[in-house]
Amino acid sequence: MRKRDIDKTFERITEEIRNEQPDRATVEAAADRVWKKLGAATPEQQIEKIRNCADFQALIPYYLHGSLSSGRKLLLEDHTRECIPCRRALKEARHGRPDQAQQVQSRNYSVFKVAVAAMIFITFAYGLMPFVKQFFNYTHTVSAMVELADGHVYTVENNGLRTLTAGVGVASGEIVRTGKDGAAILKLNDGSTVEMNERSEFVLTDDGNGRTIRLKRGSIIVQAAEQKVGRLYVTTEDCLVSVKGTTFSVTSGTKGSRVSVLSGEVVFDHAGQERTLKPGEQAVTGSNLDQVPLKDEVAWSRNRDRYLQLISELESLRKEIAKVPVPALRTASNIIDLLPERTVFYVALPNLSQNLSESYKLFQQRVSESPTLQEWFGKNNSDTAELMQMVEQIGGYIGDELVLGSALNAATRPHDFIAIAEVRDRDGLARLLSAKGVPVISDPAMAGSGMNVWLSDRFIVVAPNGEAFKAVVAHQPADSGFAKTQFYARIKDVYSEGAGLIIAADVENMISASDKERLASLGLSNVRHFIAEQKQVGGKTRNRAVLTFKDKRNGVASWLAPPAPMGAMEYISPEANLAAAFVVKEPSLLFDDLLGFLSKEEGFQKALSDLEAKHGISLKRDFVEVIGGEFAFAVDGPILPTPSWKMVLEVYDAGRLQSSIEATVTAVNREVPEARLALSKSETNGLTIYTIKPEKGGISINYAFTNGYLVAAASTGLVERAVKYRQSGYTLLRSPKFTAALPEDGSANFSAVLYQDLAALLSPIAEEVNDESRVATLANAAPTLVAAYAYKDRVVVAANTEGGPFGLNPAMLFGMPGSASLQKMMHGAMSQKK
Amino acid sequence: MTFTESTLIETLFREHYHQVFRVAYRITGNALDAEDVLQTVFLRLSRKEKLDLSPSPAAYLSRAAINASLDLVKSRWRTVSIDVLDNYQSTQASPEVQHRARELQTIVRKAIAALGTKTAELIVMKYFEGYSNKEIARMLGTSEIVIAVMLHRGRARIRKELGKFLED
């Protein structure tokens, strides 16, 4: 379809959207509902009285803006008639303080705007002053726009460095610098792009003749747009390069400068001599500087692009394969009744042969179409193709389920697995098996001691040895004792809700008495069943594992507390890359358990009591008893240079914990004098933040006690921000990304949760680097979330992932990395250097 | 937040709820989501310690509504296919035409939401809200040229998505 037609369509659609008016009644109704909810959010504020001058003065801005109710307005006017300080405050607010007027005047703008501003001053209430002032802040000119900023990229200002990110503008005269491992791509107003390597610095200047990029140090690659008027210049300490439209790289260091031309032509001026460089040519200003092969000179940039291309294609391919339809969920099984009473292991797989072969065909097709993918996967593997063919064939002959089972034999040990499937086309399967040379028996009595494949009218049974075979076959399905067991009932429950993949183990009967004793201290001796399942529902993959106990959990297994609201998570923002939280039962009980476990080790008790006596602390009393059971950890913020970690801990007695921490710092300084830890504190906005840092500098731990929690982070700024997140309600728990990733158990409370969203890390990079929307979809990949719910007699772990069957998908079988690994690779590519 | 600030919120709400709703409605395409956005925008506002509504309350709320709407569309775009026909004033078009128009609108909405945050905001401001490049440049604090470049790129991507859909 022609570009113009598409444009017209787009115009038409946006016009339709623009003209769409929501129904008046709908809007009113919605506004009513919302207002009720908002009103409910701040009921206490509406009853507040005006108590003192401070309250009155707080009303002034709104009085000047005209939004005070008439009652309050009267009160304020009345009050200021009598109260001199308040009257003065009102006067000042109306006329503005002297330095405010100064600031406005020092701006550089046209006379007309000055006149308008003056009019505003005089005729309108000074409540508008703040708005007007802000308006004028936005008129400085921007000469370049940051398209991509990775790692340390900033502009140098008088009072320090300001970090640059994608989408930020850079003005003429501003110094742009990249630090170690930094990289940036900037687009100039004329369309030229400047790509910066790490540790580089340049300034843009504009003069009558054209634009100049003054490279102070480092490496840049310039793709100069066609210069219609004037030229683009790049200067270093010792040379000048002028261009009309080319791609070239300039490196400048203490030894001199090096200019390499990739395309187009460049005039190189050094030491009074001019030279024209053509593509592939290079010039250096100092004889000390080596000539570097062109390829290497730009290697740090080219590799990255190619790598990104590869990753985006892999991700598209993975997504396509994930869309191949999977068999429907099974609500019943014809095979389970065949298993013997003492079955302790049950695995049911859906018949994926069709899905696998279709995925493989799709995979082959895409790889043949793309040279990038071919490079990655190497030569076409004919073995895999053959295997796939066989899978497809066999799959066509059997039913929709394959079951693997294992039962206890006479010696009460589980025997080897046997596989059972329903047979759809007995003759076809028989022919195939004999063609492949597989011996088949048609009468169970003929079973030998080795591998047996029995093909009956309805089923095919494969057993690795005679014993296993007999265990399954030697009973009548009609009176199978298995159907009476609890294990069977549990498995049937899973089927009743629709089953995909099931893995179930009757742990209670599987482990021997001696094993049970060993596991007793871990609390796992009374485990009853383990049932894991995975299925595709509505395009998402639901994973769930349930561990049931005979009675109340004890030991390690009981450490996890029942699901509870995670207050600690309110300090984490929706943009967190990684978050983990859990609630434990009383930490002191946990501590006792742990001690009990560890004191089996020789000398542990003694070492512990020695340590405590020496420093006059009691671990239990001074640390463990003062903390609550909630714990959260997150990486929330930039990853470079130091990961923005934060940790939140519920605290019952902040005072005692603080003194314990102080005592610990002293103790550490005594034991390890080189550490010289310093504990300091600072106050911001009513929040006291403590900092523990080695005297000689380095990483610090910053923490504050707030609202019953201890919030610790890599920097004081992060601690402040965490507190702000909670106050503003801007938290991970309420972000749509998080709630969308929740397993549909309905509950908003967990015992433990692990959340990972690497995509958030990549999206600012992805959108600006490559025009392909495929890269954008990589960045939009859903986060993964694993949640655990610990009830009295069972623990459930659930997660939604985007993998296909088996959580891996067929793609993984062909040697493709999964989504998370792709994202990690992508991040690696972004920071790849020469 | 003090009593006086909550009065301000009330005033702002009364003055601007219609505008916020309309902006959200255009981007999300349905009234339920628009209501969601209305609530989110004002709830966030009411939770702030200090109210800073530069350059002007209308512009600030407009942008807040745009961003909240785009967030919502992005978070939903995996599961939403075609919206059920909402109650809205349409032309006297036949159901098929209406449906087709609705489909196209959804494609455009999703394509916009898939753009980077800044670019998406620009496209919405220009094509849904009808601001001029100059006005947008002023509100965002950059130059017109930069706006034009970003708009151009954003349009190119949307055109691509539209093109793909129309070829099918």
CSV table of C-alpha atoms in Angstrom, one decimal, chain A residues 92-386:
chain,number,residue,atom,x,y,z
A,92,GLU,CA,4.5,40.1,50.0
A,93,ALA,CA,2.8,37.3,48.2
A,94,ARG,CA,0.8,39.8,46.1
A,95,HIS,CA,3.8,41.9,45.1
A,96,GLY,CA,6.5,39.4,45.0
A,97,ARG,CA,9.8,39.5,46.8
A,98,PRO,CA,12.6,41.6,45.4
A,99,ASP,CA,14.9,38.8,44.3
A,100,GLN,CA,12.1,37.1,42.4
A,101,ALA,CA,11.7,40.2,40.2
A,102,GLN,CA,15.5,40.2,39.7
A,103,GLN,CA,15.4,36.6,38.4
A,104,VAL,CA,12.8,37.3,35.9
A,105,GLN,CA,14.6,40.3,34.5
A,106,SER,CA,17.9,38.5,33.9
A,107,ARG,CA,16.3,36.2,31.4
A,108,ASN,CA,17.1,37.0,27.8
A,109,TYR,CA,14.0,37.4,25.7
A,110,SER,CA,12.3,39.8,23.4
A,111,VAL,CA,10.8,43.1,24.4
A,112,PHE,CA,7.3,42.0,23.6
A,113,LYS,CA,7.5,39.2,26.1
A,114,VAL,CA,8.8,41.6,28.7
A,115,ALA,CA,5.8,43.9,28.1
A,116,VAL,CA,3.4,40.9,28.5
A,117,ALA,CA,5.1,39.8,31.7
A,118,ALA,CA,4.9,43.3,33.1
A,119,MET,CA,1.2,43.4,32.3
A,120,ILE,CA,0.7,40.1,34.1
A,121,PHE,CA,2.5,41.5,37.1
A,122,ILE,CA,0.4,44.5,37.3
A,123,THR,CA,-3.1,43.4,36.4
A,124,PHE,CA,-3.4,39.8,37.6
A,125,ALA,CA,-3.1,38.3,41.1
A,126,TYR,CA,0.4,37.3,42.0
A,127,GLY,CA,-0.9,33.8,42.5
A,128,LEU,CA,0.1,33.3,38.9
A,129,MET,CA,3.7,34.3,39.5
A,130,PRO,CA,5.0,30.8,40.0
A,131,PHE,CA,3.4,29.7,36.8
A,132,VAL,CA,4.8,32.5,34.8
A,133,LYS,CA,8.3,32.1,36.1
A,134,GLN,CA,8.3,28.4,35.1
A,135,PHE,CA,7.0,29.3,31.6
A,136,PHE,CA,10.1,31.3,30.9
A,137,ASN,CA,12.4,28.6,32.0
A,138,TYR,CA,11.7,26.6,28.9
A,139,THR,CA,13.0,28.9,26.2
A,140,HIS,CA,16.7,27.9,26.0
A,141,THR,CA,17.7,26.5,22.6
A,142,VAL,CA,18.6,22.9,22.1
A,143,SER,CA,21.3,22.0,19.5
A,144,ALA,CA,21.3,18.3,19.9
A,145,MET,CA,19.2,15.6,21.3
A,146,VAL,CA,20.4,12.5,23.1
A,147,GLU,CA,19.1,9.4,21.3
A,148,LEU,CA,20.9,6.9,23.4
A,149,ALA,CA,22.7,7.1,26.7
A,150,ASP,CA,24.2,4.0,28.2
A,151,GLY,CA,26.2,4.1,31.4
A,152,HIS,CA,27.9,7.2,32.5
A,153,VAL,CA,26.8,10.0,30.2
A,154,TYR,CA,26.4,13.5,31.5
A,155,THR,CA,26.8,17.2,30.8
A,156,VAL,CA,29.2,19.2,32.9
A,157,GLU,CA,27.7,22.2,34.7
A,158,ASN,CA,29.1,24.7,37.1
A,159,ASN,CA,28.1,22.8,40.2
A,160,GLY,CA,28.8,19.3,39.0
A,161,LEU,CA,27.5,16.8,36.5
A,162,ARG,CA,24.0,16.3,35.2
A,163,THR,CA,23.2,12.8,33.9
A,164,LEU,CA,21.9,12.6,30.4
A,165,THR,CA,19.3,10.1,29.3
A,166,ALA,CA,17.6,9.4,26.0
A,167,GLY,CA,15.3,12.2,25.0
A,168,VAL,CA,17.1,15.0,26.8
A,169,GLY,CA,18.3,18.0,24.8
A,170,VAL,CA,21.8,19.4,24.9
A,171,ALA,CA,22.4,23.1,24.2
A,172,SER,CA,25.3,24.8,22.4
A,173,GLY,CA,28.2,25.3,24.7
A,174,GLU,CA,27.3,22.5,27.0
A,175,ILE,CA,30.0,19.9,27.6
A,176,VAL,CA,28.9,16.3,26.9
A,177,ARG,CA,31.0,13.7,28.5
A,178,THR,CA,31.0,9.9,28.8
A,179,GLY,CA,32.7,8.1,31.6
A,180,LYS,CA,34.1,4.6,31.9
A,181,ASP,CA,31.8,2.1,30.1
A,182,GLY,CA,29.6,5.0,28.9
A,183,ALA,CA,28.3,5.4,25.4
A,184,ALA,CA,26.0,7.8,23.7
A,185,ILE,CA,24.4,8.7,20.4
A,186,LEU,CA,23.3,12.2,19.9
A,187,LYS,CA,21.4,13.7,17.0
A,188,LEU,CA,22.2,17.2,16.0
A,189,ASN,CA,19.6,19.6,14.7
A,190,ASP,CA,20.7,19.2,11.2
A,191,GLY,CA,20.3,15.5,11.3
A,192,SER,CA,23.9,14.5,11.8
A,193,THR,CA,24.6,11.9,14.4
A,194,VAL,CA,27.5,11.8,16.8
A,195,GLU,CA,28.3,8.5,18.4
A,196,MET,CA,30.4,8.6,21.5
A,197,ASN,CA,32.7,6.0,22.9
A,198,GLU,CA,33.5,5.8,26.6
A,199,ARG,CA,35.7,8.4,28.2
A,200,SER,CA,35.0,11.0,25.5
A,201,GLU,CA,34.1,14.6,25.8
A,202,PHE,CA,33.0,17.3,23.3
A,203,VAL,CA,31.3,20.6,23.1
A,204,LEU,CA,29.0,21.9,20.4
A,205,THR,CA,29.3,25.4,19.2
A,206,ASP,CA,27.5,27.4,16.6
A,207,ASP,CA,29.0,30.2,14.6
A,208,GLY,CA,28.2,32.0,11.3
A,209,ASN,CA,30.0,29.5,9.1
A,210,GLY,CA,28.5,26.3,10.5
A,211,ARG,CA,28.5,24.1,13.4
A,212,THR,CA,31.6,22.9,15.2
A,213,ILE,CA,32.1,19.8,17.3
A,214,ARG,CA,35.0,20.4,19.6
A,215,LEU,CA,36.3,17.1,20.6
A,216,LYS,CA,38.2,17.4,23.8
A,217,ARG,CA,39.2,13.8,24.2
A,218,GLY,CA,38.1,10.3,23.3
A,219,SER,CA,36.4,8.9,20.2
A,220,ILE,CA,33.4,9.8,18.2
A,221,ILE,CA,31.9,8.7,15.0
A,222,VAL,CA,30.1,11.4,13.1
A,223,GLN,CA,27.6,10.7,10.4
A,224,ALA,CA,27.3,14.1,8.9
A,225,ALA,CA,24.1,15.0,7.2
A,226,GLU,CA,24.2,16.8,3.9
A,227,GLN,CA,25.3,20.3,4.8
A,228,LYS,CA,23.2,22.5,2.6
A,229,VAL,CA,24.5,25.8,4.0
A,230,GLY,CA,27.9,26.0,5.7
A,231,ARG,CA,29.8,23.0,6.9
A,232,LEU,CA,30.1,20.8,9.8
A,233,TYR,CA,33.5,21.0,11.6
A,234,VAL,CA,35.1,18.8,14.0
A,235,THR,CA,38.1,20.2,15.8
A,236,THR,CA,40.5,18.7,18.3
A,237,GLU,CA,43.4,20.2,20.1
A,238,ASP,CA,45.6,20.0,17.0
A,239,CYS,CA,43.5,19.5,13.9
A,240,LEU,CA,40.4,20.6,12.1
A,241,VAL,CA,38.1,18.4,10.0
A,242,SER,CA,35.5,20.0,7.8
A,243,VAL,CA,32.8,18.0,6.1
A,244,LYS,CA,29.9,18.3,3.7
A,245,GLY,CA,28.3,14.9,4.2
A,246,THR,CA,30.3,11.9,5.3
A,247,THR,CA,30.8,9.3,7.9
A,248,PHE,CA,34.1,9.5,9.7
A,249,SER,CA,35.7,8.9,13.1
A,250,VAL,CA,37.9,11.2,15.1
A,251,THR,CA,39.9,10.1,18.1
A,252,SER,CA,41.8,12.6,20.2
A,253,GLY,CA,44.1,11.9,23.0
A,254,THR,CA,47.2,13.2,24.6
A,255,LYS,CA,49.4,11.9,21.9
A,256,GLY,CA,47.5,13.6,19.1
A,257,SER,CA,44.5,13.0,16.9
A,258,ARG,CA,43.4,10.4,14.4
A,259,VAL,CA,40.8,10.9,11.7
A,260,SER,CA,39.5,8.0,9.7
A,261,VAL,CA,37.0,8.3,6.9
A,262,LEU,CA,34.4,5.7,6.3
A,263,SER,CA,32.4,7.2,3.5
A,264,GLY,CA,32.3,10.5,1.7
A,265,GLU,CA,35.2,13.0,1.8
A,266,VAL,CA,36.7,15.0,4.5
A,267,VAL,CA,39.2,17.9,4.5
A,268,PHE,CA,41.8,17.4,7.1
A,269,ASP,CA,43.7,20.5,8.3
A,270,HIS,CA,46.7,20.1,10.6
A,271,ALA,CA,49.8,22.1,11.2
A,272,GLY,CA,48.9,24.6,8.5
A,273,GLN,CA,48.6,21.9,5.8
A,274,GLU,CA,45.4,20.7,4.2
A,275,ARG,CA,44.7,17.2,2.9
A,276,THR,CA,41.6,15.6,1.5
A,277,LEU,CA,40.8,12.1,2.9
A,278,LYS,CA,38.9,9.6,1.0
A,279,PRO,CA,37.0,6.6,2.3
A,280,GLY,CA,39.3,4.1,3.9
A,281,GLU,CA,42.0,6.8,4.5
A,282,GLN,CA,43.3,7.8,7.8
A,283,ALA,CA,45.4,10.7,9.0
A,284,VAL,CA,47.2,11.2,12.3
A,285,THR,CA,48.6,14.3,13.8
A,286,GLY,CA,51.4,12.9,15.7
A,287,SER,CA,54.0,10.5,14.5
A,288,ASN,CA,53.8,8.8,17.8
A,289,LEU,CA,50.2,7.8,17.0
A,290,ASP,CA,49.9,4.4,15.3
A,291,GLN,CA,47.7,4.0,12.3
A,292,VAL,CA,44.9,1.7,13.4
A,293,PRO,CA,43.0,-0.5,10.9
A,294,LEU,CA,39.8,1.2,10.1
A,295,LYS,CA,37.8,-1.8,11.0
A,296,ASP,CA,39.1,-1.8,14.6
A,297,GLU,CA,38.7,2.0,14.9
A,298,VAL,CA,34.9,1.6,14.6
A,299,ALA,CA,34.6,-1.9,16.0
A,300,TRP,CA,33.2,-0.7,19.2
A,301,SER,CA,30.2,0.6,17.3
A,302,ARG,CA,29.6,-1.8,14.5
A,303,ASN,CA,29.6,-5.0,16.5
A,304,ARG,CA,26.9,-3.6,18.7
A,305,ASP,CA,24.5,-3.0,15.9
A,306,ARG,CA,25.0,-6.4,14.4
A,307,TYR,CA,24.6,-8.0,17.8
A,308,LEU,CA,21.4,-6.1,18.4
A,309,GLN,CA,20.0,-7.2,15.0
A,310,LEU,CA,20.7,-10.8,16.0
A,311,ILE,CA,19.1,-10.6,19.3
A,312,SER,CA,16.0,-8.9,18.0
A,313,GLU,CA,15.6,-11.6,15.4
A,314,LEU,CA,16.0,-14.4,17.9
A,315,GLU,CA,13.4,-12.8,20.1
A,316,SER,CA,10.9,-12.5,17.2
A,317,LEU,CA,11.5,-16.1,16.4
A,318,ARG,CA,11.0,-17.2,19.9
A,319,LYS,CA,7.8,-15.4,20.1
A,320,GLU,CA,6.5,-16.9,16.9
A,321,ILE,CA,7.3,-20.3,18.1
A,322,ALA,CA,5.5,-19.7,21.4
A,323,LYS,CA,2.4,-18.9,19.4
A,324,VAL,CA,2.2,-22.4,17.9
A,325,PRO,CA,-1.0,-23.9,19.3
A,326,VAL,CA,-0.7,-26.4,22.1
A,327,PRO,CA,-3.1,-29.3,22.8
A,328,ALA,CA,-6.2,-28.5,24.9
A,329,LEU,CA,-6.2,-29.2,28.6
A,330,ARG,CA,-7.3,-32.6,29.7
A,331,THR,CA,-9.9,-33.0,32.3
A,332,ALA,CA,-9.6,-36.8,32.7
A,333,SER,CA,-7.2,-39.5,32.0
A,334,ASN,CA,-7.8,-43.0,30.7
A,335,ILE,CA,-4.4,-44.1,31.8
A,336,ILE,CA,-4.2,-43.3,35.4
A,337,ASP,CA,-6.4,-46.2,36.3
A,338,LEU,CA,-3.9,-48.6,34.8
A,339,LEU,CA,-1.4,-47.8,37.4
A,340,PRO,CA,-0.8,-50.1,40.4
A,341,GLU,CA,-1.7,-49.3,44.0
A,342,ARG,CA,1.8,-48.5,45.1
A,343,THR,CA,2.4,-45.9,42.5
A,344,VAL,CA,4.5,-43.2,44.0
A,345,PHE,CA,5.5,-41.1,41.0
A,346,TYR,CA,3.2,-39.9,38.2
A,347,VAL,CA,4.1,-37.7,35.3
A,348,ALA,CA,1.6,-36.9,32.7
A,349,LEU,CA,2.6,-35.1,29.5
A,350,PRO,CA,0.4,-33.8,26.7
A,351,ASN,CA,1.0,-35.2,23.3
A,352,LEU,CA,3.1,-32.4,21.9
A,353,SER,CA,4.3,-34.1,18.8
A,354,GLN,CA,2.2,-31.8,16.6
A,355,ASN,CA,3.3,-28.7,18.3
A,356,LEU,CA,6.9,-29.7,18.1
A,357,SER,CA,6.9,-30.6,14.5
A,358,GLU,CA,5.1,-27.4,13.6
A,359,SER,CA,7.5,-25.4,15.7
A,360,TYR,CA,10.4,-27.0,14.0
A,361,LYS,CA,9.0,-26.3,10.5
A,362,LEU,CA,8.5,-22.7,11.5
A,363,PHE,CA,12.0,-22.6,12.9
A,364,GLN,CA,13.6,-24.0,9.7
A,365,GLN,CA,11.7,-21.6,7.6
A,366,ARG,CA,12.7,-18.5,9.5
A,367,VAL,CA,16.3,-19.6,9.7
A,368,SER,CA,16.5,-20.2,6.0
A,369,GLU,CA,15.2,-16.7,5.4
A,370,SER,CA,17.6,-14.9,7.6
A,371,PRO,CA,21.4,-14.8,7.2
A,372,THR,CA,21.8,-13.5,10.7
A,373,LEU,CA,20.1,-16.5,12.2
A,374,GLN,CA,21.9,-18.9,9.9
A,375,GLU,CA,25.1,-17.6,11.2
A,376,TRP,CA,24.0,-18.2,14.8
A,377,PHE,CA,22.7,-21.7,14.4
A,378,GLY,CA,25.3,-23.0,12.1
A,379,LYS,CA,24.7,-25.7,9.5
A,380,ASN,CA,21.3,-27.3,9.3
A,381,ASN,CA,21.2,-30.3,11.5
A,382,SER,CA,19.8,-33.3,9.6
A,383,ASP,CA,19.6,-35.5,12.6
A,384,THR,CA,17.2,-33.1,14.3
A,385,ALA,CA,15.1,-33.1,11.2
A,386,GLU,CA,14.9,-36.9,11.1
